[in-house]
Short mmCIF file of C-alpha atoms and ligand atoms in Angstrom, two decimals:
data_model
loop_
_atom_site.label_atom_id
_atom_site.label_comp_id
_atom_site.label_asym_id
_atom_site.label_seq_id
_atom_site.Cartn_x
_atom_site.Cartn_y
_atom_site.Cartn_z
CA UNK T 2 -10.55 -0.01 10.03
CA UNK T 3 -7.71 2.41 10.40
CA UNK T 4 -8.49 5.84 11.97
CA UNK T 5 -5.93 8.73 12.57
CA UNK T 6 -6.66 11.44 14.64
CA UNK T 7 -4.67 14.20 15.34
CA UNK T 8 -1.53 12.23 13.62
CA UNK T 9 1.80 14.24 13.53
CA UNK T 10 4.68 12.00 11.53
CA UNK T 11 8.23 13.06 11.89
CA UNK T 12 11.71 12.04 13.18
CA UNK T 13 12.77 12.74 16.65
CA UNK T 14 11.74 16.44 16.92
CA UNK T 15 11.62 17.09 13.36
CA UNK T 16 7.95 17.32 12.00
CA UNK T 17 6.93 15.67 8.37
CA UNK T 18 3.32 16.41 8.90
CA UNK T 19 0.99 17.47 11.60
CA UNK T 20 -2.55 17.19 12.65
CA UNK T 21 -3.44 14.60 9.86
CA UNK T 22 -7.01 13.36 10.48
CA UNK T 23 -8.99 10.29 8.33
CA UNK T 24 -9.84 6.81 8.15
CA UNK T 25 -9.41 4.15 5.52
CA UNK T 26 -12.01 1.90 5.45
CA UNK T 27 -12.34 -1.92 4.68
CA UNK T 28 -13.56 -3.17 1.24
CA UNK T 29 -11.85 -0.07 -0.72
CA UNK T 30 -8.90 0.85 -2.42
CA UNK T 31 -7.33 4.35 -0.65
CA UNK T 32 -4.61 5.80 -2.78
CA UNK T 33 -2.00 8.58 -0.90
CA UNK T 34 -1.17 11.09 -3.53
CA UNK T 35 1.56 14.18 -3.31
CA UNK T 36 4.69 15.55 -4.23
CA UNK T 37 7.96 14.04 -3.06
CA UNK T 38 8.97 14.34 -0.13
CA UNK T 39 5.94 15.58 1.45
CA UNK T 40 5.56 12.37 4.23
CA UNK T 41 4.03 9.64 2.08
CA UNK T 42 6.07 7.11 3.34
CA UNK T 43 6.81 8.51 6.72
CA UNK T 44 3.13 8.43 7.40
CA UNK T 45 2.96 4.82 5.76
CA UNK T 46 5.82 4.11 7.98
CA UNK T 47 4.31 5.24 10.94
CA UNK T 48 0.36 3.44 10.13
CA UNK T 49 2.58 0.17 10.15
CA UNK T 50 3.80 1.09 13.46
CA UNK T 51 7.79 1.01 11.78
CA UNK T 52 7.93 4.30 13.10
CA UNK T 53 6.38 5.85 15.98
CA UNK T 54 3.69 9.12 15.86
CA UNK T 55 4.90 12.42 17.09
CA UNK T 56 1.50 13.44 18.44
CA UNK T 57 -1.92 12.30 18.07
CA UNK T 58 -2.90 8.72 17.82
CA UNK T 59 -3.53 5.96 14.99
CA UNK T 60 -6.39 3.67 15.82
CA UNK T 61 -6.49 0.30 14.35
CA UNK T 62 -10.27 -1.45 14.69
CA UNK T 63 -10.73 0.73 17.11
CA UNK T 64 -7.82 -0.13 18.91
CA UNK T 65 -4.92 2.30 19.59
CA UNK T 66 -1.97 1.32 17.52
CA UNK T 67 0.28 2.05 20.31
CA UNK T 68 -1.57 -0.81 22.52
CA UNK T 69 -0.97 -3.44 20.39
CA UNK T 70 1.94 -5.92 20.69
CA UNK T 71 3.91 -6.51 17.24
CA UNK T 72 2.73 -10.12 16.87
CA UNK T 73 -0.95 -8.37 17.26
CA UNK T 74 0.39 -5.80 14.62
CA UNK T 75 1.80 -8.18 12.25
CA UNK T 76 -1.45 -10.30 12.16
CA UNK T 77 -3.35 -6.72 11.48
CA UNK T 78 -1.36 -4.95 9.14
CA UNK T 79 0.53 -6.34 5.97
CA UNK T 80 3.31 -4.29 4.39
CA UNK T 81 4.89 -4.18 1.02
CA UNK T 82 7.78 -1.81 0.46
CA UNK T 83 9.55 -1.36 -2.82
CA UNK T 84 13.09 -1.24 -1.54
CA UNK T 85 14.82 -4.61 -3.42
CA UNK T 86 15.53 -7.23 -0.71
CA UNK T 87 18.85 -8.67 -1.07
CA UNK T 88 17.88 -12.43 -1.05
CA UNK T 89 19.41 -15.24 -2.50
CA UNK T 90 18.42 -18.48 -3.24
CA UNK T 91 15.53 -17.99 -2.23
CA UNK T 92 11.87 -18.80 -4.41
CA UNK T 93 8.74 -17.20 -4.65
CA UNK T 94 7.35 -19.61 -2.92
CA UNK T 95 9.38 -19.51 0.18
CA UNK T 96 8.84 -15.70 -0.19
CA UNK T 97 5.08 -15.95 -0.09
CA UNK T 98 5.55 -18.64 2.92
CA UNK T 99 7.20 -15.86 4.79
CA UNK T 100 4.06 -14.23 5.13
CA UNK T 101 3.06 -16.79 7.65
CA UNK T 102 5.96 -16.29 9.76
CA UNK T 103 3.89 -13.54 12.55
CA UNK T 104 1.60 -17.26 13.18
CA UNK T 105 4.35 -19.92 12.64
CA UNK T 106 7.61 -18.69 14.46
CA UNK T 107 10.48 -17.56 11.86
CA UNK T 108 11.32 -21.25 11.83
CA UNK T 109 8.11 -22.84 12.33
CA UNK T 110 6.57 -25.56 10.55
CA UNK T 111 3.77 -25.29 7.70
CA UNK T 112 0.40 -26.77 9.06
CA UNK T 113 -1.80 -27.77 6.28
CA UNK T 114 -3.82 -24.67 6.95
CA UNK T 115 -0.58 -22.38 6.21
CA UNK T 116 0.05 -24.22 3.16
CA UNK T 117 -3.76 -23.88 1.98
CA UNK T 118 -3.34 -19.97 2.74
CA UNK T 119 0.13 -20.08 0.56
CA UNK T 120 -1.64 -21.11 -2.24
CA UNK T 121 -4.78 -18.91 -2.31
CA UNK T 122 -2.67 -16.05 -2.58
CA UNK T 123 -0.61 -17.48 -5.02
CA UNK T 124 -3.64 -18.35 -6.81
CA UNK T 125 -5.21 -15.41 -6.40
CA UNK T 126 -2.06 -12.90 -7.95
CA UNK T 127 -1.74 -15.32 -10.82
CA UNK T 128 2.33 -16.11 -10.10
CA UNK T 129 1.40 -19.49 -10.10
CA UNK T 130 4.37 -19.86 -12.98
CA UNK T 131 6.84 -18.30 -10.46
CA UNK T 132 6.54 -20.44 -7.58
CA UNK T 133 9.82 -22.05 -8.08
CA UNK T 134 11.26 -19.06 -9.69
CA UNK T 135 14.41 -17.74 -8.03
CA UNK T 136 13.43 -14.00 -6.18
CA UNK T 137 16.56 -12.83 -7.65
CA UNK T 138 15.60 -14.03 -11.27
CA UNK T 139 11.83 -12.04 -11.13
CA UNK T 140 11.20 -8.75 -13.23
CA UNK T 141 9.90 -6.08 -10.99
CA UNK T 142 6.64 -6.44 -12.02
CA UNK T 143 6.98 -10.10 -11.28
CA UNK T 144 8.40 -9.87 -7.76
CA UNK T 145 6.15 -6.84 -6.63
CA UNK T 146 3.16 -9.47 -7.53
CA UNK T 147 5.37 -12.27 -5.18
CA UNK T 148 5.14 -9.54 -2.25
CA UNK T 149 1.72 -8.67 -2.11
CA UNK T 150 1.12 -12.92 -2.04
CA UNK T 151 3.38 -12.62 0.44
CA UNK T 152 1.26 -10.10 2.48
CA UNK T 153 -2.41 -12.23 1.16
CA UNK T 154 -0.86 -15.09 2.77
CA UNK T 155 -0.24 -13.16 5.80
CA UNK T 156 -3.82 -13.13 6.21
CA UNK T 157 -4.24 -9.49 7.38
CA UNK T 158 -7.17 -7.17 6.83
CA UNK T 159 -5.34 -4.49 5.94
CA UNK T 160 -2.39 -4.51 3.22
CA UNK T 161 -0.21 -0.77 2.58
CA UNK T 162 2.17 -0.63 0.02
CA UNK T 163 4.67 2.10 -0.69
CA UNK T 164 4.76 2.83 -4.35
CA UNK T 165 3.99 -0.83 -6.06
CA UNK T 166 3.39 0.75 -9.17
CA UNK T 167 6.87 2.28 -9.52
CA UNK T 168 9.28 1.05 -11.87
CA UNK T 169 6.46 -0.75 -13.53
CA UNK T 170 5.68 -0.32 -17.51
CA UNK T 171 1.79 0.95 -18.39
CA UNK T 172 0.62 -2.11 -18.67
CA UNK T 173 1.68 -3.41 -15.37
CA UNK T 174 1.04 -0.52 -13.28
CA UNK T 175 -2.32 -0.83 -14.95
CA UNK T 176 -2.34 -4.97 -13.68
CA UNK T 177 -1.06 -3.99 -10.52
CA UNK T 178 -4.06 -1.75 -9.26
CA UNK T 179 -6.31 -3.95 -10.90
CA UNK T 180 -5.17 -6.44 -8.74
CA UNK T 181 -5.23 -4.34 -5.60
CA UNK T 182 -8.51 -2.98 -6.69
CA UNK T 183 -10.33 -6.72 -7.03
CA UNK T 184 -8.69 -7.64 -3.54
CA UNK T 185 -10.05 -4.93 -1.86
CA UNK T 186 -13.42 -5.68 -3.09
CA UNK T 187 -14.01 -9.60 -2.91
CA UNK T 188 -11.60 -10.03 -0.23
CA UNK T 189 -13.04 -7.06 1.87
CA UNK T 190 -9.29 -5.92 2.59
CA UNK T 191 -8.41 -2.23 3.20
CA UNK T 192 -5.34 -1.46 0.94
CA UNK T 193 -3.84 1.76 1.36
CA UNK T 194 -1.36 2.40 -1.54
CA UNK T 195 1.22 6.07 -2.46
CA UNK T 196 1.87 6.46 -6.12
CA UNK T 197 2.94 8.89 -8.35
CA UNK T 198 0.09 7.91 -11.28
CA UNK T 199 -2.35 10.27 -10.21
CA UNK T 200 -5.02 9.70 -13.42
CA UNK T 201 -4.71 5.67 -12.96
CA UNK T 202 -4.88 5.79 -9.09
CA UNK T 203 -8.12 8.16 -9.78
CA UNK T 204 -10.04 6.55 -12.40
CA UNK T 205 -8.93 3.12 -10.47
CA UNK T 206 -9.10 3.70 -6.24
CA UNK T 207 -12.08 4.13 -4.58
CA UNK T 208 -10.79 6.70 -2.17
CA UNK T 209 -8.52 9.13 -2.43
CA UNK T 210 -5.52 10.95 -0.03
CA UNK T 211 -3.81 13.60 -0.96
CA UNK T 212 -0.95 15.10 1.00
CA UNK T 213 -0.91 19.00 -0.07
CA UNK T 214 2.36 21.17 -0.25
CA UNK T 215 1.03 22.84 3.06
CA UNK T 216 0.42 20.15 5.55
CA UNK T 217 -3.20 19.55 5.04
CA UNK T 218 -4.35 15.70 4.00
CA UNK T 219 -7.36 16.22 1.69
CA UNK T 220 -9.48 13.24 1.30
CA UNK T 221 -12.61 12.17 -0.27
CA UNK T 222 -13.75 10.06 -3.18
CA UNK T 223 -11.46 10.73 -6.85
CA UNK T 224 -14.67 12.73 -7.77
CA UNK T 225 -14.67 14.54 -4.52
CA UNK T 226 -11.22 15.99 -4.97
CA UNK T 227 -11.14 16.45 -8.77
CA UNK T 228 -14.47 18.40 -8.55
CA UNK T 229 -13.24 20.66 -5.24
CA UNK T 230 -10.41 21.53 -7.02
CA UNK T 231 -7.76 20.03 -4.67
CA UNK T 232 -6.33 18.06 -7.39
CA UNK T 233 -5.49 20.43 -9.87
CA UNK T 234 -3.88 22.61 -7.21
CA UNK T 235 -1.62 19.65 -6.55
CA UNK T 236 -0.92 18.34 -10.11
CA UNK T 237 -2.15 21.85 -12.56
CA UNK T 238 1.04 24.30 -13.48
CA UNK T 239 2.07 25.85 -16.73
CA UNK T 240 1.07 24.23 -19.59
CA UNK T 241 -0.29 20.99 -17.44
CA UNK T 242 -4.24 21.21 -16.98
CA UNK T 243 -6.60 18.59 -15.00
CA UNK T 244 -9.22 17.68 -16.70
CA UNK T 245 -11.97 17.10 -13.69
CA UNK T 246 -14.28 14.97 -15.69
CA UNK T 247 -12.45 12.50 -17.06
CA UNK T 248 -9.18 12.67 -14.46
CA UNK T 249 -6.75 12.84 -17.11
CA UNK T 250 -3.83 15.70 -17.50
CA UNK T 251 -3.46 17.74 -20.51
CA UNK T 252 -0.02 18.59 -21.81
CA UNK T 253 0.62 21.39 -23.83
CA UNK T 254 3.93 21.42 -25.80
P1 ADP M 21 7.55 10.96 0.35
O1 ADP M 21 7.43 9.50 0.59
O2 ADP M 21 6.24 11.67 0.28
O3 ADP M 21 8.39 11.29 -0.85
P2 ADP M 21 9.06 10.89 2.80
O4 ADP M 21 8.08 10.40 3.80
O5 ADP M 21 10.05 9.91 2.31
O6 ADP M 21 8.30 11.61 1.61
O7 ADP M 21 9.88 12.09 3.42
C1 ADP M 21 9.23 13.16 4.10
C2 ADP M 21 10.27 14.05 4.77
O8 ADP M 21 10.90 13.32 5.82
C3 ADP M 21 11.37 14.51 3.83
O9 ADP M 21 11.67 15.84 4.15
C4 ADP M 21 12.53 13.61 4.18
O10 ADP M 21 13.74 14.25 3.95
C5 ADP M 21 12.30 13.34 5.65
N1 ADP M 21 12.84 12.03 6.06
C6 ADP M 21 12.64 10.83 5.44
N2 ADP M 21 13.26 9.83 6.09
C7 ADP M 21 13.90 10.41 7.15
C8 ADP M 21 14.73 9.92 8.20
N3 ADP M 21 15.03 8.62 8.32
N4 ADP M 21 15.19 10.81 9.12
C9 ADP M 21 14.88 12.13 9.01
N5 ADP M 21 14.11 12.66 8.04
C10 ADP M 21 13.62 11.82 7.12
MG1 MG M 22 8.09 7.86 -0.46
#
């Protein structure tokens, strides 16, 4: 579905990360792991075509990224981001409408067939309640749930989000790749989240990237990279041990 080869991310001349090789695949959930700062988001950035690749080359159904128009891009690729959007008086609904916008024109009108779309993915991330809700007025929980409608509605077979699971309580971070999770699967999307909850994004993702300290993108299934070790290099320090069996962290006092 998406396929990097070769991939450098960076700004201008300034390399993030180089020679970053894998593919996400349709029907999973794919969850980019690593410490801050390492390129999470640059490299999210630059699979959405926001930004462009230094070297290598991003395929996209087999199509090079850099070959497709943005309206071919937009109707591909879905995009949540967790920066707050300043928008007023604006509802949920509207919000989740937007994600038609790449087929109807910024301005253009609702066929039956957009509306239809609207509310399956309303429908199907439960913020039914919300619809008239004010964007402004939604917990975060509540409005990250309104974004990834937004992107359902936009109809695209692949959805990456940058950090949903932030500023989320247990429970809802919990809810949140739950709901990515089932999408993935019935829906046959390719979702390609970061997060900083490694043992919920590995007991819950069905593949796993991890963005190492030293440039190298390890991937394979959560079991793959507990069992090879390359997890506990990345989360194991004084006092903090990774438990390979059962993905879980143990914290000594
Ligand atoms: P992560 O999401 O993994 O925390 P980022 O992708 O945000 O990491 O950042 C990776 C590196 O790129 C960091 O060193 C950061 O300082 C740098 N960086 C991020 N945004 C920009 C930018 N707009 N211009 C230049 N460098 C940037
Ligand atoms: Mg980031």
């Amino acid at each position: 579905m998406i396929e990097l080869r070769h991939l450098s991310t960076g700004y201008g001349t300034h390399i993030v990360a180089a020679d970053l090789n894998a593919r996400l695949k349709e029907g999973e959930l794919t969850s980019l792991l690593g410490p801050n700062g390492v390129g999470k988001s640059t490299l999210l950035r630059t699979l959405a075509a926001f930004q462009p690749a230094l070297a290598g080359e991003v395929f996209v159904q087999g199509q090079p990224l850099g070959d497709l128009s943005a309206s071919e891009i937009s109707q591909k690729i879905g995009v949540v981001l967790t920066e707050r959007l300043d928008v007023r008086n604006m509802t949920a609904y509207d919000m989740v409408a937007m994600g038609r916008s790449p087929y109807t024109g910024f301005w253009g009108r609702l066929t039956d067939e957009d509306r239809q779309l609207i509310n399956e993915a309303i429908e199907q991330t439960g913020i039914g309640p919300l619809r008239e809700r004010s964007i402004q007025t939604l917990s975060d929980g509540e409005r990250q749930k309104v974004m990834i409608a937004k992107a359902l509605a936009q109809s695209t077979p692949i959805i990456l989000l940058d950090e949903p699971t932030a500023f989320l309580d247990f429970p809802s971070k919990v809810e949140m790749l739950r709901l990515l999770k089932r999408l993935a699967h019935e829906m046959n999307k390719c979702i390609c989240l970061s997060t900083h909850d490694v043992e919920m994004a590995l007991q819950l993702s069905d593949c796993v990237w991890l963005m190492e300290a030293s440039g190298r993108l390890a991937t394979g299934s959560p079991r793959e990279l507990a069992s090879d070790g390359s997890i506990a290099r990345f989360v194991s320090r004084e006092g903090v041990s990774f438990d390979a069996e059962s993905f879980t962290l143990r914290i000594e006092g």
